[in-house]
């Protein structure tokens, strides 16, 4: 169910992803700012290798999740959406090949993605839900489930999170990602043999 999964995804972000990112930027500072792959900064160790394996698994799962809608549209377009899974899986290979081609052709997408993340993901993930909640619920009367804590406290927390993300994510994050993008412009090349080596 959506409300539980959304809650646990936020717990995941605030207990695993966010502290890791903060510690990495705190430890490596300017080096992390100009290095697209933070694993290059970490000393060789079994922990780093385990992190690389886990990140690779994460990327594989994320690819499946984000490419899923494309797969369904592709299957509808090719009229195989009602065929057995094995047929559909093999039919997805040309689409995967095209996505791989785009990834090799545009290796600098990370710099573009950083700008999009700062300017759009911040709004979609944090600002709009927090502000929307505060605008929709000014009292507990219209709620299906009553909150465990005082609504006024939740509303203050939402305003604080929205303000923090506007300043930090959109403001500082947008400025830094645009500055980094401009700094990397001379390195951008289609089908680069060695991008940021």
PDB file of C-alpha atoms in Angstrom:
ATOM      1  CA  UNK A   1       0.000   0.000   0.000  1.00  0.00           C
ATOM      2  CA  UNK A   2       1.179   3.392  -1.003  1.00  0.00           C
ATOM      3  CA  UNK A   3       1.177   5.254   2.307  1.00  0.00           C
ATOM      4  CA  UNK A   4       3.357   2.643   4.009  1.00  0.00           C
ATOM      5  CA  UNK A   5       5.820   2.294   1.121  1.00  0.00           C
ATOM      6  CA  UNK A   6       6.173   6.064   0.825  1.00  0.00           C
ATOM      7  CA  UNK A   7       6.845   6.324   4.565  1.00  0.00           C
ATOM      8  CA  UNK A   8       9.507   3.574   4.477  1.00  0.00           C
ATOM      9  CA  UNK A   9      11.178   5.152   1.447  1.00  0.00           C
ATOM     10  CA  UNK A  10      11.590   8.370   3.419  1.00  0.00           C
ATOM     11  CA  UNK A  11      12.999   6.409   6.371  1.00  0.00           C
ATOM     12  CA  UNK A  12      15.462   4.783   3.958  1.00  0.00           C
ATOM     13  CA  UNK A  13      16.548   8.136   2.565  1.00  0.00           C
ATOM     14  CA  UNK A  14      16.958   9.820   5.938  1.00  0.00           C
ATOM     15  CA  UNK A  15      18.731   6.917   7.669  1.00  0.00           C
ATOM     16  CA  UNK A  16      20.969   5.550   4.863  1.00  0.00           C
ATOM     17  CA  UNK A  17      21.254   7.831   1.860  1.00  0.00           C
ATOM     18  CA  UNK A  18      21.299  11.271   3.474  1.00  0.00           C
ATOM     19  CA  UNK A  19      23.879  10.584   6.244  1.00  0.00           C
ATOM     20  CA  UNK A  20      26.135   8.839   3.725  1.00  0.00           C
ATOM     21  CA  UNK A  21      25.986  11.797   1.342  1.00  0.00           C
ATOM     22  CA  UNK A  22      26.572  14.327   4.127  1.00  0.00           C
ATOM     23  CA  UNK A  23      29.575  12.405   5.486  1.00  0.00           C
ATOM     24  CA  UNK A  24      31.069  11.990   2.021  1.00  0.00           C
ATOM     25  CA  UNK A  25      30.790  15.698   1.233  1.00  0.00           C
ATOM     26  CA  UNK A  26      32.056  16.596   4.704  1.00  0.00           C
ATOM     27  CA  UNK A  27      35.072  14.269   4.440  1.00  0.00           C
ATOM     28  CA  UNK A  28      36.092  14.947   0.846  1.00  0.00           C
ATOM     29  CA  UNK A  29      34.768  18.502   0.334  1.00  0.00           C
ATOM     30  CA  UNK A  30      35.940  20.034  -2.923  1.00  0.00           C
ATOM     31  CA  UNK A  31      37.200  16.695  -4.231  1.00  0.00           C
ATOM     32  CA  UNK A  32      33.649  15.304  -4.099  1.00  0.00           C
ATOM     33  CA  UNK A  33      32.309  18.394  -5.808  1.00  0.00           C
ATOM     34  CA  UNK A  34      34.465  17.837  -8.883  1.00  0.00           C
ATOM     35  CA  UNK A  35      34.387  14.038  -8.959  1.00  0.00           C
ATOM     36  CA  UNK A  36      31.286  12.465 -10.477  1.00  0.00           C
ATOM     37  CA  UNK A  37      32.033   9.045  -8.966  1.00  0.00           C
ATOM     38  CA  UNK A  38      32.495   9.173  -5.207  1.00  0.00           C
ATOM     39  CA  UNK A  39      33.793   5.591  -5.126  1.00  0.00           C
ATOM     40  CA  UNK A  40      36.978   6.938  -6.747  1.00  0.00           C
ATOM     41  CA  UNK A  41      37.576   8.993  -3.603  1.00  0.00           C
ATOM     42  CA  UNK A  42      37.315   6.134  -1.113  1.00  0.00           C
ATOM     43  CA  UNK A  43      40.435   4.133  -0.248  1.00  0.00           C
ATOM     44  CA  UNK A  44      40.480   0.557  -1.542  1.00  0.00           C
ATOM     45  CA  UNK A  45      38.897  -1.701   1.038  1.00  0.00           C
ATOM     46  CA  UNK A  46      36.375  -4.547   1.308  1.00  0.00           C
ATOM     47  CA  UNK A  47      33.788  -1.982   2.483  1.00  0.00           C
ATOM     48  CA  UNK A  48      34.277   0.097  -0.679  1.00  0.00           C
ATOM     49  CA  UNK A  49      34.062  -3.012  -2.869  1.00  0.00           C
ATOM     50  CA  UNK A  50      30.868  -4.067  -1.093  1.00  0.00           C
ATOM     51  CA  UNK A  51      29.498  -0.561  -1.654  1.00  0.00           C
ATOM     52  CA  UNK A  52      30.264  -0.796  -5.368  1.00  0.00           C
ATOM     53  CA  UNK A  53      28.498  -4.168  -5.586  1.00  0.00           C
ATOM     54  CA  UNK A  54      25.454  -2.822  -3.730  1.00  0.00           C
ATOM     55  CA  UNK A  55      25.361   0.292  -5.918  1.00  0.00           C
ATOM     56  CA  UNK A  56      25.531  -1.875  -9.040  1.00  0.00           C
ATOM     57  CA  UNK A  57      22.593  -3.943  -7.765  1.00  0.00           C
ATOM     58  CA  UNK A  58      20.736  -0.736  -6.954  1.00  0.00           C
ATOM     59  CA  UNK A  59      21.356   0.551 -10.484  1.00  0.00           C
ATOM     60  CA  UNK A  60      20.079  -2.699 -12.000  1.00  0.00           C
ATOM     61  CA  UNK A  61      16.879  -2.525  -9.937  1.00  0.00           C
ATOM     62  CA  UNK A  62      16.444   1.181 -10.699  1.00  0.00           C
ATOM     63  CA  UNK A  63      16.910   0.495 -14.410  1.00  0.00           C
ATOM     64  CA  UNK A  64      14.169  -2.128 -14.240  1.00  0.00           C
ATOM     65  CA  UNK A  65      11.825   0.222 -12.394  1.00  0.00           C
ATOM     66  CA  UNK A  66      12.394   3.226 -14.621  1.00  0.00           C
ATOM     67  CA  UNK A  67      12.495   1.273 -17.869  1.00  0.00           C
ATOM     68  CA  UNK A  68       9.348  -0.700 -16.957  1.00  0.00           C
ATOM     69  CA  UNK A  69       6.913   1.839 -18.440  1.00  0.00           C
ATOM     70  CA  UNK A  70       9.009   2.003 -21.621  1.00  0.00           C
ATOM     71  CA  UNK A  71       8.923  -1.782 -21.847  1.00  0.00           C
ATOM     72  CA  UNK A  72       5.123  -1.776 -21.555  1.00  0.00           C
ATOM     73  CA  UNK A  73       4.770   0.900 -24.243  1.00  0.00           C
ATOM     74  CA  UNK A  74       7.186  -1.016 -26.487  1.00  0.00           C
ATOM     75  CA  UNK A  75       5.179  -4.215 -26.033  1.00  0.00           C
ATOM     76  CA  UNK A  76       1.938  -2.415 -26.880  1.00  0.00           C
ATOM     77  CA  UNK A  77       3.561  -0.830 -29.937  1.00  0.00           C
ATOM     78  CA  UNK A  78       4.841  -4.178 -31.205  1.00  0.00           C
ATOM     79  CA  UNK A  79       1.543  -5.944 -30.286  1.00  0.00           C
ATOM     80  CA  UNK A  80       3.165  -8.538 -28.039  1.00  0.00           C
ATOM     81  CA  UNK A  81       1.750  -7.341 -24.703  1.00  0.00           C
ATOM     82  CA  UNK A  82      -0.342 -10.505 -24.369  1.00  0.00           C
ATOM     83  CA  UNK A  83       2.441 -12.944 -25.316  1.00  0.00           C
ATOM     84  CA  UNK A  84       4.375 -15.116 -22.812  1.00  0.00           C
ATOM     85  CA  UNK A  85       7.005 -13.377 -20.677  1.00  0.00           C
ATOM     86  CA  UNK A  86       9.947 -14.983 -22.478  1.00  0.00           C
ATOM     87  CA  UNK A  87       8.803 -13.522 -25.807  1.00  0.00           C
ATOM     88  CA  UNK A  88       8.339 -10.086 -24.221  1.00  0.00           C
ATOM     89  CA  UNK A  89      11.744 -10.284 -22.502  1.00  0.00           C
ATOM     90  CA  UNK A  90      13.543 -10.985 -25.796  1.00  0.00           C
ATOM     91  CA  UNK A  91      11.532  -8.248 -27.513  1.00  0.00           C
ATOM     92  CA  UNK A  92      12.817  -5.764 -24.921  1.00  0.00           C
ATOM     93  CA  UNK A  93      16.441  -6.318 -25.970  1.00  0.00           C
ATOM     94  CA  UNK A  94      16.371  -3.823 -28.896  1.00  0.00           C
ATOM     95  CA  UNK A  95      14.994  -1.173 -26.533  1.00  0.00           C
ATOM     96  CA  UNK A  96      17.733  -1.958 -23.986  1.00  0.00           C
ATOM     97  CA  UNK A  97      20.289  -1.758 -26.800  1.00  0.00           C
ATOM     98  CA  UNK A  98      18.986   1.671 -27.785  1.00  0.00           C
ATOM     99  CA  UNK A  99      19.201   2.876 -24.170  1.00  0.00           C
ATOM    100  CA  UNK A 100      22.754   1.523 -23.951  1.00  0.00           C
ATOM    101  CA  UNK A 101      23.597   3.359 -27.176  1.00  0.00           C
ATOM    102  CA  UNK A 102      22.309   6.619 -25.676  1.00  0.00           C
ATOM    103  CA  UNK A 103      24.302   6.047 -22.472  1.00  0.00           C
ATOM    104  CA  UNK A 104      27.517   5.525 -24.442  1.00  0.00           C
ATOM    105  CA  UNK A 105      26.768   8.440 -26.783  1.00  0.00           C
ATOM    106  CA  UNK A 106      26.072  10.888 -23.936  1.00  0.00           C
ATOM    107  CA  UNK A 107      28.328   9.966 -21.002  1.00  0.00           C
ATOM    108  CA  UNK A 108      27.992  13.485 -19.605  1.00  0.00           C
ATOM    109  CA  UNK A 109      24.338  12.977 -18.680  1.00  0.00           C
ATOM    110  CA  UNK A 110      25.300  12.973 -14.979  1.00  0.00           C
ATOM    111  CA  UNK A 111      26.008  16.711 -15.101  1.00  0.00           C
ATOM    112  CA  UNK A 112      22.634  17.348 -16.734  1.00  0.00           C
ATOM    113  CA  UNK A 113      20.947  15.005 -14.262  1.00  0.00           C
ATOM    114  CA  UNK A 114      22.414  16.957 -11.327  1.00  0.00           C
ATOM    115  CA  UNK A 115      20.736  20.134 -12.573  1.00  0.00           C
ATOM    116  CA  UNK A 116      17.432  18.330 -13.123  1.00  0.00           C
ATOM    117  CA  UNK A 117      17.689  16.761  -9.671  1.00  0.00           C
ATOM    118  CA  UNK A 118      18.306  20.079  -7.963  1.00  0.00           C
ATOM    119  CA  UNK A 119      15.625  21.981  -9.832  1.00  0.00           C
ATOM    120  CA  UNK A 120      12.894  19.349 -10.269  1.00  0.00           C
ATOM    121  CA  UNK A 121      13.374  16.402  -7.897  1.00  0.00           C
ATOM    122  CA  UNK A 122      13.611  18.739  -4.924  1.00  0.00           C
ATOM    123  CA  UNK A 123      10.167  20.085  -5.774  1.00  0.00           C
ATOM    124  CA  UNK A 124       8.578  16.729  -6.611  1.00  0.00           C
ATOM    125  CA  UNK A 125       9.968  14.837  -3.627  1.00  0.00           C
ATOM    126  CA  UNK A 126      10.033  17.380  -0.810  1.00  0.00           C
ATOM    127  CA  UNK A 127       8.601  20.832  -1.480  1.00  0.00           C
ATOM    128  CA  UNK A 128       5.308  20.006  -3.218  1.00  0.00           C
ATOM    129  CA  UNK A 129       4.312  17.190  -0.786  1.00  0.00           C
ATOM    130  CA  UNK A 130       5.129  19.277   2.301  1.00  0.00           C
ATOM    131  CA  UNK A 131       3.397  22.426   1.076  1.00  0.00           C
ATOM    132  CA  UNK A 132       0.503  20.423  -0.377  1.00  0.00           C
ATOM    133  CA  UNK A 133      -0.046  18.646   2.945  1.00  0.00           C
ATOM    134  CA  UNK A 134      -0.089  21.946   4.797  1.00  0.00           C
ATOM    135  CA  UNK A 135      -2.538  23.484   2.339  1.00  0.00           C
ATOM    136  CA  UNK A 136      -4.823  20.442   2.330  1.00  0.00           C
ATOM    137  CA  UNK A 137      -4.894  19.780   6.069  1.00  0.00           C
ATOM    138  CA  UNK A 138      -5.346  22.814   8.262  1.00  0.00           C
ATOM    139  CA  UNK A 139      -7.278  20.722  10.783  1.00  0.00           C
ATOM    140  CA  UNK A 140      -7.652  17.009  11.629  1.00  0.00           C
ATOM    141  CA  UNK A 141     -11.361  17.013  10.725  1.00  0.00           C
ATOM    142  CA  UNK A 142     -10.903  16.154   7.036  1.00  0.00           C
ATOM    143  CA  UNK A 143      -8.379  13.373   7.617  1.00  0.00           C
ATOM    144  CA  UNK A 144      -9.147   9.691   7.190  1.00  0.00           C
ATOM    145  CA  UNK A 145      -6.370   8.746   9.624  1.00  0.00           C
ATOM    146  CA  UNK A 146      -5.564  11.029  12.519  1.00  0.00           C
ATOM    147  CA  UNK A 147      -1.840  11.786  12.961  1.00  0.00           C
ATOM    148  CA  UNK A 148       0.063  10.362  15.931  1.00  0.00           C
ATOM    149  CA  UNK A 149       1.505  13.753  16.808  1.00  0.00           C
ATOM    150  CA  UNK A 150       0.046  17.242  17.003  1.00  0.00           C
ATOM    151  CA  UNK A 151      -0.950  18.605  13.573  1.00  0.00           C
ATOM    152  CA  UNK A 152       0.530  22.030  14.335  1.00  0.00           C
ATOM    153  CA  UNK A 153       3.924  20.381  14.920  1.00  0.00           C
ATOM    154  CA  UNK A 154       3.657  18.468  11.613  1.00  0.00           C
ATOM    155  CA  UNK A 155       2.760  21.658   9.751  1.00  0.00           C
ATOM    156  CA  UNK A 156       5.719  23.554  11.260  1.00  0.00           C
ATOM    157  CA  UNK A 157       8.025  20.674  10.366  1.00  0.00           C
ATOM    158  CA  UNK A 158       6.698  20.652   6.784  1.00  0.00           C
ATOM    159  CA  UNK A 159       7.313  24.384   6.393  1.00  0.00           C
ATOM    160  CA  UNK A 160      10.838  23.960   7.796  1.00  0.00           C
ATOM    161  CA  UNK A 161      11.613  21.057   5.419  1.00  0.00           C
ATOM    162  CA  UNK A 162      10.225  22.985   2.433  1.00  0.00           C
ATOM    163  CA  UNK A 163      12.276  26.095   3.314  1.00  0.00           C
ATOM    164  CA  UNK A 164      15.434  24.035   3.896  1.00  0.00           C
ATOM    165  CA  UNK A 165      15.088  22.203   0.570  1.00  0.00           C
ATOM    166  CA  UNK A 166      14.334  25.427  -1.304  1.00  0.00           C
ATOM    167  CA  UNK A 167      17.498  27.013   0.098  1.00  0.00           C
ATOM    168  CA  UNK A 168      19.732  23.943   0.124  1.00  0.00           C
ATOM    169  CA  UNK A 169      18.468  21.744  -2.703  1.00  0.00           C
ATOM    170  CA  UNK A 170      17.177  24.282  -5.197  1.00  0.00           C
ATOM    171  CA  UNK A 171      19.349  27.257  -4.200  1.00  0.00           C
ATOM    172  CA  UNK A 172      22.784  25.901  -3.316  1.00  0.00           C
ATOM    173  CA  UNK A 173      22.294  22.605  -5.190  1.00  0.00           C
ATOM    174  CA  UNK A 174      21.069  24.366  -8.321  1.00  0.00           C
ATOM    175  CA  UNK A 175      23.901  26.903  -8.200  1.00  0.00           C
ATOM    176  CA  UNK A 176      26.571  24.238  -7.657  1.00  0.00           C
ATOM    177  CA  UNK A 177      25.240  21.853 -10.311  1.00  0.00           C
ATOM    178  CA  UNK A 178      24.952  24.634 -12.914  1.00  0.00           C
ATOM    179  CA  UNK A 179      28.448  25.883 -12.044  1.00  0.00           C
ATOM    180  CA  UNK A 180      29.781  22.319 -12.306  1.00  0.00           C
ATOM    181  CA  UNK A 181      27.988  21.853 -15.649  1.00  0.00           C
ATOM    182  CA  UNK A 182      29.531  25.026 -17.070  1.00  0.00           C
ATOM    183  CA  UNK A 183      32.977  23.977 -15.785  1.00  0.00           C
ATOM    184  CA  UNK A 184      32.664  20.595 -17.557  1.00  0.00           C
ATOM    185  CA  UNK A 185      31.431  21.939 -20.908  1.00  0.00           C
ATOM    186  CA  UNK A 186      34.847  21.643 -22.537  1.00  0.00           C
ATOM    187  CA  UNK A 187      35.005  17.943 -21.535  1.00  0.00           C
ATOM    188  CA  UNK A 188      31.674  17.022 -23.132  1.00  0.00           C
ATOM    189  CA  UNK A 189      32.075  14.898 -26.216  1.00  0.00           C
ATOM    190  CA  UNK A 190      29.795  12.432 -27.935  1.00  0.00           C
ATOM    191  CA  UNK A 191      31.037   8.833 -27.699  1.00  0.00           C
ATOM    192  CA  UNK A 192      33.938   9.994 -25.525  1.00  0.00           C
ATOM    193  CA  UNK A 193      36.710   7.392 -25.380  1.00  0.00           C
ATOM    194  CA  UNK A 194      37.537   8.242 -21.798  1.00  0.00           C
ATOM    195  CA  UNK A 195      35.073  10.612 -20.098  1.00  0.00           C
ATOM    196  CA  UNK A 196      36.525  12.217 -16.947  1.00  0.00           C
ATOM    197  CA  UNK A 197      39.335   9.645 -16.684  1.00  0.00           C
TER     198      UNK A 197
END
